[in-house]
Amino acid sequence: MLAMQYSIRLASDFDEARVRQRVARRVHLFDNMPGLAHKAYLFNSEQHIYAPFYVWSDHFKAREFLLGDVFADVIRSFGRPRVRMWGCLDFDIVGDRTAMPTVAVRCVEALAPDADLRDLERSERDHHIEMLDQRGIWAHTTALDCDRWELVRYSLWRDAEAARDGRADVGEDV
C-alpha cells in the first residue's frame, strides 16, 4: 500500500465554500477508482490549505492517477503541487462509512539513524491497533518515508472533541 498527499495553499480570500463545491463536483471521479483504497478531502480553513490524502492498494494505479486526467485538472486549476508518498505499514478504517470524519491529525517523527526498522514496524503495529480502539477514531494510517527516514501517522476522527479526548498522535491538524 502507498499513502499519498499533496498540499495546495489557497489565497486567503479563497472561500471555503468554493473548496466544498469543487469536492462535490469531483467526488464521483473517485468512486470505485481502481487501486484507490481511501481518499480524504482535507481542508485547513485557518491556513487555507487543501491537502487531500490518499491510500492506494496498487502503486501502479497511483502512478496512473498522477499521470491522468483527474490530476491534470488539479494542475490546471492550482499548478503542479509537490506530491509526498510513503509506504504504508498499516491502514484501517474502523468508523461508520456513512458518517465521514471531520478532523485529521498528522504526526511526523524523524527516525534515529540507528533505529531498528523491524522493531519500529512491530511497535508501530501495536500502536496502530491501540489507535483503532480509540473512541471517535474513524481511520488510522502509519507509513514510512524512506527518503527522509520519517514515520508518518494519519488519524481521522469523527470530530474535534473525539480527537482531543482520544489518544490522537501529537501532531498538527490537517
mmCIF file of N, CA, C and O in Angstrom, residues 72-154:
data_model
loop_
_atom_site.group_PDB
_atom_site.id
_atom_site.type_symbol
_atom_site.label_atom_id
_atom_site.label_comp_id
_atom_site.label_asym_id
_atom_site.label_seq_id
_atom_site.Cartn_x
_atom_site.Cartn_y
_atom_site.Cartn_z
ATOM 1 N N ALA A 72 -4.442 15.990 -13.787
ATOM 2 C CA ALA A 72 -4.125 17.078 -14.723
ATOM 3 C C ALA A 72 -5.040 18.270 -14.473
ATOM 4 O O ALA A 72 -4.610 19.426 -14.599
ATOM 5 N N ASP A 73 -6.286 18.005 -14.080
ATOM 6 C CA ASP A 73 -7.196 19.101 -13.755
ATOM 7 C C ASP A 73 -6.747 19.847 -12.492
ATOM 8 O O ASP A 73 -6.889 21.065 -12.403
ATOM 9 N N VAL A 74 -6.191 19.128 -11.530
ATOM 10 C CA VAL A 74 -5.633 19.779 -10.335
ATOM 11 C C VAL A 74 -4.510 20.716 -10.758
ATOM 12 O O VAL A 74 -4.436 21.876 -10.325
ATOM 13 N N ILE A 75 -3.642 20.243 -11.638
ATOM 14 C CA ILE A 75 -2.515 21.051 -12.115
ATOM 15 C C ILE A 75 -3.013 22.281 -12.869
ATOM 16 O O ILE A 75 -2.519 23.398 -12.648
ATOM 17 N N ARG A 76 -4.006 22.097 -13.727
ATOM 18 C CA ARG A 76 -4.570 23.243 -14.459
ATOM 19 C C ARG A 76 -5.173 24.272 -13.509
ATOM 20 O O ARG A 76 -5.070 25.474 -13.727
ATOM 21 N N SER A 77 -5.812 23.806 -12.452
ATOM 22 C CA SER A 77 -6.514 24.698 -11.534
ATOM 23 C C SER A 77 -5.585 25.393 -10.537
ATOM 24 O O SER A 77 -5.807 26.548 -10.194
ATOM 25 N N PHE A 78 -4.541 24.694 -10.071
ATOM 26 C CA PHE A 78 -3.744 25.212 -8.953
ATOM 27 C C PHE A 78 -2.236 25.205 -9.198
ATOM 28 O O PHE A 78 -1.478 25.628 -8.342
ATOM 29 N N GLY A 79 -1.778 24.689 -10.323
ATOM 30 C CA GLY A 79 -0.351 24.480 -10.533
ATOM 31 C C GLY A 79 0.011 23.084 -10.058
ATOM 32 O O GLY A 79 -0.775 22.411 -9.397
ATOM 33 N N ARG A 80 1.207 22.641 -10.408
ATOM 34 C CA ARG A 80 1.618 21.281 -10.050
ATOM 35 C C ARG A 80 2.167 21.272 -8.633
ATOM 36 O O ARG A 80 3.240 21.812 -8.364
ATOM 37 N N PRO A 81 1.455 20.614 -7.712
ATOM 38 C CA PRO A 81 1.924 20.575 -6.330
ATOM 39 C C PRO A 81 2.986 19.498 -6.126
ATOM 40 O O PRO A 81 3.092 18.551 -6.911
ATOM 41 N N ARG A 82 3.742 19.641 -5.080
ATOM 42 C CA ARG A 82 4.664 18.594 -4.651
ATOM 43 C C ARG A 82 3.815 17.456 -4.086
ATOM 44 O O ARG A 82 2.914 17.691 -3.285
ATOM 45 N N VAL A 83 4.079 16.241 -4.500
ATOM 46 C CA VAL A 83 3.317 15.086 -4.039
ATOM 47 C C VAL A 83 4.222 14.242 -3.148
ATOM 48 O O VAL A 83 5.281 13.791 -3.578
ATOM 49 N N ARG A 84 3.800 14.052 -1.916
ATOM 50 C CA ARG A 84 4.541 13.198 -0.980
ATOM 51 C C ARG A 84 3.962 11.795 -1.030
ATOM 52 O O ARG A 84 2.749 11.627 -1.122
ATOM 53 N N MET A 85 4.837 10.783 -0.971
ATOM 54 C CA MET A 85 4.400 9.386 -0.973
ATOM 55 C C MET A 85 5.166 8.614 0.089
ATOM 56 O O MET A 85 6.359 8.852 0.288
ATOM 57 N N TRP A 86 4.438 7.711 0.733
ATOM 58 C CA TRP A 86 5.006 6.899 1.795
ATOM 59 C C TRP A 86 4.536 5.462 1.633
ATOM 60 O O TRP A 86 3.410 5.215 1.224
ATOM 61 N N GLY A 87 5.388 4.532 1.999
ATOM 62 C CA GLY A 87 4.975 3.128 2.039
ATOM 63 C C GLY A 87 4.171 2.884 3.305
ATOM 64 O O GLY A 87 4.630 3.204 4.404
ATOM 65 N N CYS A 88 2.966 2.348 3.166
ATOM 66 C CA CYS A 88 2.104 2.102 4.327
ATOM 67 C C CYS A 88 2.599 0.902 5.122
ATOM 68 O O CYS A 88 2.887 -0.144 4.549
ATOM 69 N N LEU A 89 2.673 1.086 6.411
ATOM 70 C CA LEU A 89 2.900 -0.045 7.307
ATOM 71 C C LEU A 89 1.555 -0.633 7.710
ATOM 72 O O LEU A 89 1.406 -1.843 7.797
ATOM 73 N N ASP A 90 0.581 0.260 7.967
ATOM 74 C CA ASP A 90 -0.765 -0.171 8.348
ATOM 75 C C ASP A 90 -1.778 0.855 7.880
ATOM 76 O O ASP A 90 -1.497 2.056 7.850
ATOM 77 N N PHE A 91 -2.970 0.390 7.563
ATOM 78 C CA PHE A 91 -4.097 1.260 7.239
ATOM 79 C C PHE A 91 -5.377 0.521 7.541
ATOM 80 O O PHE A 91 -5.563 -0.621 7.095
ATOM 81 N N ASP A 92 -6.255 1.154 8.326
ATOM 82 C CA ASP A 92 -7.559 0.565 8.622
ATOM 83 C C ASP A 92 -8.588 1.665 8.800
ATOM 84 O O ASP A 92 -8.294 2.722 9.377
ATOM 85 N N ILE A 93 -9.776 1.398 8.312
ATOM 86 C CA ILE A 93 -10.941 2.236 8.584
ATOM 87 C C ILE A 93 -11.797 1.459 9.569
ATOM 88 O O ILE A 93 -12.125 0.302 9.326
ATOM 89 N N VAL A 94 -12.146 2.092 10.679
ATOM 90 C CA VAL A 94 -12.994 1.430 11.673
ATOM 91 C C VAL A 94 -14.288 2.202 11.890
ATOM 92 O O VAL A 94 -15.204 1.700 12.512
ATOM 93 N N GLY A 95 -14.349 3.425 11.368
ATOM 94 C CA GLY A 95 -15.532 4.254 11.568
ATOM 95 C C GLY A 95 -16.650 3.902 10.610
ATOM 96 O O GLY A 95 -16.456 3.206 9.613
ATOM 97 N N ASP A 96 -17.810 4.409 10.935
ATOM 98 C CA ASP A 96 -19.003 4.247 10.116
ATOM 99 C C ASP A 96 -18.790 4.991 8.803
ATOM 100 O O ASP A 96 -18.603 6.199 8.777
ATOM 101 N N ARG A 97 -18.830 4.273 7.701
ATOM 102 C CA ARG A 97 -18.553 4.883 6.398
ATOM 103 C C ARG A 97 -19.628 5.867 5.956
ATOM 104 O O ARG A 97 -19.429 6.608 5.014
ATOM 105 N N THR A 98 -20.763 5.867 6.614
ATOM 106 C CA THR A 98 -21.801 6.843 6.258
ATOM 107 C C THR A 98 -21.630 8.152 7.030
ATOM 108 O O THR A 98 -22.225 9.158 6.668
ATOM 109 N N ALA A 99 -20.847 8.140 8.092
ATOM 110 C CA ALA A 99 -20.592 9.353 8.889
ATOM 111 C C ALA A 99 -19.123 9.727 8.727
ATOM 112 O O ALA A 99 -18.264 9.194 9.406
ATOM 113 N N MET A 100 -18.849 10.599 7.786
ATOM 114 C CA MET A 100 -17.472 10.942 7.452
ATOM 115 C C MET A 100 -16.771 11.684 8.595
ATOM 116 O O MET A 100 -17.403 12.430 9.332
ATOM 117 N N PRO A 101 -15.468 11.480 8.723
ATOM 118 C CA PRO A 101 -14.706 12.175 9.758
ATOM 119 C C PRO A 101 -14.612 13.670 9.453
ATOM 120 O O PRO A 101 -14.744 14.082 8.297
ATOM 121 N N THR A 102 -14.379 14.458 10.493
ATOM 122 C CA THR A 102 -14.271 15.907 10.302
ATOM 123 C C THR A 102 -12.911 16.459 10.708
ATOM 124 O O THR A 102 -12.627 17.622 10.454
ATOM 125 N N VAL A 103 -12.084 15.643 11.343
ATOM 126 C CA VAL A 103 -10.772 16.105 11.802
ATOM 127 C C VAL A 103 -9.706 15.093 11.387
ATOM 128 O O VAL A 103 -9.894 13.885 11.546
ATOM 129 N N ALA A 104 -8.606 15.616 10.855
ATOM 130 C CA ALA A 104 -7.449 14.789 10.525
ATOM 131 C C ALA A 104 -6.261 15.298 11.332
ATOM 132 O O ALA A 104 -6.071 16.501 11.478
ATOM 133 N N VAL A 105 -5.486 14.374 11.852
ATOM 134 C CA VAL A 105 -4.276 14.727 12.596
ATOM 135 C C VAL A 105 -3.112 13.994 11.948
ATOM 136 O O VAL A 105 -3.188 12.790 11.696
ATOM 137 N N ARG A 106 -2.048 14.754 11.664
ATOM 138 C CA ARG A 106 -0.842 14.176 11.064
ATOM 139 C C ARG A 106 0.304 14.332 12.062
ATOM 140 O O ARG A 106 0.508 15.394 12.633
ATOM 141 N N CYS A 107 1.047 13.272 12.247
ATOM 142 C CA CYS A 107 2.220 13.284 13.116
ATOM 143 C C CYS A 107 3.394 12.778 12.286
ATOM 144 O O CYS A 107 3.317 11.711 11.688
ATOM 145 N N VAL A 108 4.469 13.547 12.252
ATOM 146 C CA VAL A 108 5.678 13.162 11.528
ATOM 147 C C VAL A 108 6.808 13.084 12.537
ATOM 148 O O VAL A 108 7.042 14.024 13.296
ATOM 149 N N GLU A 109 7.486 11.970 12.541
ATOM 150 C CA GLU A 109 8.540 11.729 13.514
ATOM 151 C C GLU A 109 9.811 11.281 12.790
ATOM 152 O O GLU A 109 9.788 10.290 12.056
ATOM 153 N N ALA A 110 10.902 12.013 12.975
ATOM 154 C CA ALA A 110 12.190 11.630 12.381
ATOM 155 C C ALA A 110 12.698 10.377 13.085
ATOM 156 O O ALA A 110 12.580 10.247 14.303
ATOM 157 N N LEU A 111 13.247 9.463 12.300
ATOM 158 C CA LEU A 111 13.796 8.237 12.871
ATOM 159 C C LEU A 111 15.273 8.422 13.166
ATOM 160 O O LEU A 111 16.008 9.028 12.381
ATOM 161 N N ALA A 112 15.693 7.879 14.282
ATOM 162 C CA ALA A 112 17.106 7.921 14.633
ATOM 163 C C ALA A 112 17.894 7.106 13.614
ATOM 164 O O ALA A 112 17.406 6.080 13.115
ATOM 165 N N PRO A 113 19.116 7.543 13.280
ATOM 166 C CA PRO A 113 19.916 6.812 12.284
ATOM 167 C C PRO A 113 20.150 5.346 12.645
ATOM 168 O O PRO A 113 20.291 4.505 11.771
ATOM 169 N N ASP A 114 20.152 5.044 13.944
ATOM 170 C CA ASP A 114 20.408 3.665 14.363
ATOM 171 C C ASP A 114 19.121 2.912 14.729
ATOM 172 O O ASP A 114 19.178 1.829 15.309
ATOM 173 N N ALA A 115 17.973 3.462 14.377
ATOM 174 C CA ALA A 115 16.698 2.810 14.701
ATOM 175 C C ALA A 115 16.619 1.445 14.026
ATOM 176 O O ALA A 115 16.934 1.308 12.847
ATOM 177 N N ASP A 116 16.196 0.454 14.789
ATOM 178 C CA ASP A 116 15.992 -0.885 14.244
ATOM 179 C C ASP A 116 14.632 -0.878 13.551
ATOM 180 O O ASP A 116 13.589 -0.752 14.201
ATOM 181 N N LEU A 117 14.627 -1.017 12.248
ATOM 182 C CA LEU A 117 13.394 -0.872 11.475
ATOM 183 C C LEU A 117 12.398 -1.998 11.730
ATOM 184 O O LEU A 117 11.184 -1.784 11.687
ATOM 185 N N ARG A 118 12.867 -3.195 12.025
ATOM 186 C CA ARG A 118 11.952 -4.297 12.356
ATOM 187 C C ARG A 118 11.267 -4.027 13.694
ATOM 188 O O ARG A 118 10.062 -4.249 13.844
ATOM 189 N N ASP A 119 12.041 -3.548 14.678
ATOM 190 C CA ASP A 119 11.442 -3.193 15.967
ATOM 191 C C ASP A 119 10.435 -2.054 15.783
ATOM 192 O O ASP A 119 9.371 -2.059 16.395
ATOM 193 N N LEU A 120 10.785 -1.091 14.947
ATOM 194 C CA LEU A 120 9.881 0.020 14.666
ATOM 195 C C LEU A 120 8.572 -0.503 14.074
ATOM 196 O O LEU A 120 7.478 -0.111 14.498
ATOM 197 N N GLU A 121 8.681 -1.401 13.116
ATOM 198 C CA GLU A 121 7.487 -1.960 12.476
ATOM 199 C C GLU A 121 6.594 -2.650 13.506
ATOM 200 O O GLU A 121 5.378 -2.453 13.520
ATOM 201 N N ARG A 122 7.188 -3.432 14.403
ATOM 202 C CA ARG A 122 6.402 -4.138 15.424
ATOM 203 C C ARG A 122 5.753 -3.165 16.397
ATOM 204 O O ARG A 122 4.570 -3.286 16.711
ATOM 205 N N SER A 123 6.512 -2.191 16.877
ATOM 206 C CA SER A 123 5.941 -1.245 17.850
ATOM 207 C C SER A 123 4.868 -0.372 17.204
ATOM 208 O O SER A 123 3.865 -0.044 17.842
ATOM 209 N N GLU A 124 5.060 -0.029 15.945
ATOM 210 C CA GLU A 124 4.038 0.776 15.259
ATOM 211 C C GLU A 124 2.786 -0.040 14.992
ATOM 212 O O GLU A 124 1.674 0.502 14.997
ATOM 213 N N ARG A 125 2.937 -1.326 14.756
ATOM 214 C CA ARG A 125 1.759 -2.184 14.589
ATOM 215 C C ARG A 125 0.953 -2.204 15.881
ATOM 216 O O ARG A 125 -0.262 -2.075 15.868
ATOM 217 N N ASP A 126 1.648 -2.340 17.020
ATOM 218 C CA ASP A 126 0.967 -2.308 18.324
ATOM 219 C C ASP A 126 0.275 -0.963 18.534
ATOM 220 O O ASP A 126 -0.864 -0.910 18.992
ATOM 221 N N HIS A 127 0.967 0.114 18.199
ATOM 222 C CA HIS A 127 0.391 1.458 18.344
ATOM 223 C C HIS A 127 -0.846 1.604 17.442
ATOM 224 O O HIS A 127 -1.864 2.151 17.862
ATOM 225 N N HIS A 128 -0.740 1.118 16.233
ATOM 226 C CA HIS A 128 -1.857 1.187 15.285
ATOM 227 C C HIS A 128 -3.082 0.470 15.849
ATOM 228 O O HIS A 128 -4.203 1.006 15.809
ATOM 229 N N ILE A 129 -2.892 -0.711 16.385
ATOM 230 C CA ILE A 129 -4.005 -1.475 16.961
ATOM 231 C C ILE A 129 -4.615 -0.729 18.139
ATOM 232 O O ILE A 129 -5.846 -0.667 18.279
ATOM 233 N N GLU A 130 -3.775 -0.105 18.974
ATOM 234 C CA GLU A 130 -4.281 0.707 20.085
ATOM 235 C C GLU A 130 -5.115 1.879 19.570
ATOM 236 O O GLU A 130 -6.167 2.198 20.140
ATOM 237 N N MET A 131 -4.639 2.510 18.516
ATOM 238 C CA MET A 131 -5.366 3.660 17.963
ATOM 239 C C MET A 131 -6.747 3.256 17.460
ATOM 240 O O MET A 131 -7.708 4.013 17.597
ATOM 241 N N LEU A 132 -6.859 2.075 16.898
ATOM 242 C CA LEU A 132 -8.137 1.633 16.346
ATOM 243 C C LEU A 132 -9.200 1.434 17.421
ATOM 244 O O LEU A 132 -10.394 1.403 17.112
ATOM 245 N N ASP A 133 -8.779 1.321 18.678
ATOM 246 C CA ASP A 133 -9.720 1.156 19.784
ATOM 247 C C ASP A 133 -10.161 2.482 20.400
ATOM 248 O O ASP A 133 -10.969 2.482 21.327
ATOM 249 N N GLN A 134 -9.642 3.591 19.909
ATOM 250 C CA GLN A 134 -9.981 4.895 20.497
ATOM 251 C C GLN A 134 -11.406 5.302 20.127
ATOM 252 O O GLN A 134 -11.834 5.128 18.983
ATOM 253 N N ARG A 135 -12.105 5.860 21.099
ATOM 254 C CA ARG A 135 -13.460 6.360 20.850
ATOM 255 C C ARG A 135 -13.387 7.515 19.848
ATOM 256 O O ARG A 135 -12.591 8.422 20.000
ATOM 257 N N GLY A 136 -14.167 7.432 18.814
ATOM 258 C CA GLY A 136 -14.236 8.514 17.843
ATOM 259 C C GLY A 136 -13.244 8.416 16.693
ATOM 260 O O GLY A 136 -13.277 9.239 15.788
ATOM 261 N N ILE A 137 -12.371 7.402 16.732
ATOM 262 C CA ILE A 137 -11.430 7.251 15.614
ATOM 263 C C ILE A 137 -12.211 6.748 14.401
ATOM 264 O O ILE A 137 -13.145 5.966 14.528
ATOM 265 N N TRP A 138 -11.844 7.214 13.242
ATOM 266 C CA TRP A 138 -12.509 6.786 12.013
ATOM 267 C C TRP A 138 -11.554 5.934 11.173
ATOM 268 O O TRP A 138 -11.951 4.925 10.618
ATOM 269 N N ALA A 139 -10.285 6.366 11.093
ATOM 270 C CA ALA A 139 -9.273 5.605 10.349
ATOM 271 C C ALA A 139 -7.900 5.968 10.884
ATOM 272 O O ALA A 139 -7.699 7.056 11.437
ATOM 273 N N HIS A 140 -6.968 5.059 10.699
ATOM 274 C CA HIS A 140 -5.587 5.315 11.115
ATOM 275 C C HIS A 140 -4.643 4.710 10.079
ATOM 276 O O HIS A 140 -4.872 3.613 9.583
ATOM 277 N N THR A 141 -3.609 5.472 9.764
ATOM 278 C CA THR A 141 -2.585 5.044 8.812
ATOM 279 C C THR A 141 -1.220 5.281 9.430
ATOM 280 O O THR A 141 -0.980 6.334 10.027
ATOM 281 N N THR A 142 -0.346 4.328 9.280
ATOM 282 C CA THR A 142 1.052 4.502 9.648
ATOM 283 C C THR A 142 1.872 4.224 8.395
ATOM 284 O O THR A 142 1.640 3.229 7.707
ATOM 285 N N ALA A 143 2.798 5.142 8.100
ATOM 286 C CA ALA A 143 3.564 5.000 6.865
ATOM 287 C C ALA A 143 5.017 5.398 7.104
ATOM 288 O O ALA A 143 5.339 6.083 8.067
ATOM 289 N N LEU A 144 5.867 4.975 6.190
ATOM 290 C CA LEU A 144 7.299 5.211 6.313
ATOM 291 C C LEU A 144 7.819 5.948 5.084
ATOM 292 O O LEU A 144 7.566 5.527 3.955
ATOM 293 N N ASP A 145 8.506 7.034 5.329
ATOM 294 C CA ASP A 145 9.175 7.798 4.273
ATOM 295 C C ASP A 145 10.634 7.355 4.279
ATOM 296 O O ASP A 145 11.395 7.705 5.190
ATOM 297 N N CYS A 146 11.021 6.564 3.299
ATOM 298 C CA CYS A 146 12.380 6.015 3.246
ATOM 299 C C CYS A 146 13.362 6.979 2.589
ATOM 300 O O CYS A 146 14.558 6.669 2.505
ATOM 301 N N ASP A 147 12.894 8.133 2.154
ATOM 302 C CA ASP A 147 13.778 9.171 1.640
ATOM 303 C C ASP A 147 14.255 10.040 2.801
ATOM 304 O O ASP A 147 15.439 10.288 2.962
ATOM 305 N N ARG A 148 13.338 10.472 3.614
ATOM 306 C CA ARG A 148 13.667 11.322 4.767
ATOM 307 C C ARG A 148 13.813 10.519 6.055
ATOM 308 O O ARG A 148 14.132 11.073 7.082
ATOM 309 N N TRP A 149 13.530 9.246 6.014
ATOM 310 C CA TRP A 149 13.515 8.375 7.188
ATOM 311 C C TRP A 149 12.674 8.994 8.292
ATOM 312 O O TRP A 149 13.141 9.309 9.370
ATOM 313 N N GLU A 150 11.390 9.136 7.929
ATOM 314 C CA GLU A 150 10.397 9.651 8.854
ATOM 315 C C GLU A 150 9.237 8.670 8.948
ATOM 316 O O GLU A 150 8.887 8.022 7.969
ATOM 317 N N LEU A 151 8.677 8.611 10.134
ATOM 318 C CA LEU A 151 7.458 7.859 10.365
ATOM 319 C C LEU A 151 6.309 8.857 10.291
ATOM 320 O O LEU A 151 6.383 9.939 10.879
ATOM 321 N N VAL A 152 5.272 8.520 9.554
ATOM 322 C CA VAL A 152 4.133 9.411 9.382
ATOM 323 C C VAL A 152 2.884 8.678 9.845
ATOM 324 O O VAL A 152 2.641 7.544 9.426
ATOM 325 N N ARG A 153 2.133 9.328 10.731
ATOM 326 C CA ARG A 153 0.861 8.761 11.193
ATOM 327 C C ARG A 153 -0.261 9.738 10.846
ATOM 328 O O ARG A 153 -0.144 10.923 11.123
ATOM 329 N N TYR A 154 -1.305 9.220 10.247
ATOM 330 C CA TYR A 154 -2.517 9.993 9.978
ATOM 331 C C TYR A 154 -3.650 9.330 10.739
ATOM 332 O O TYR A 154 -3.825 8.114 10.656
#
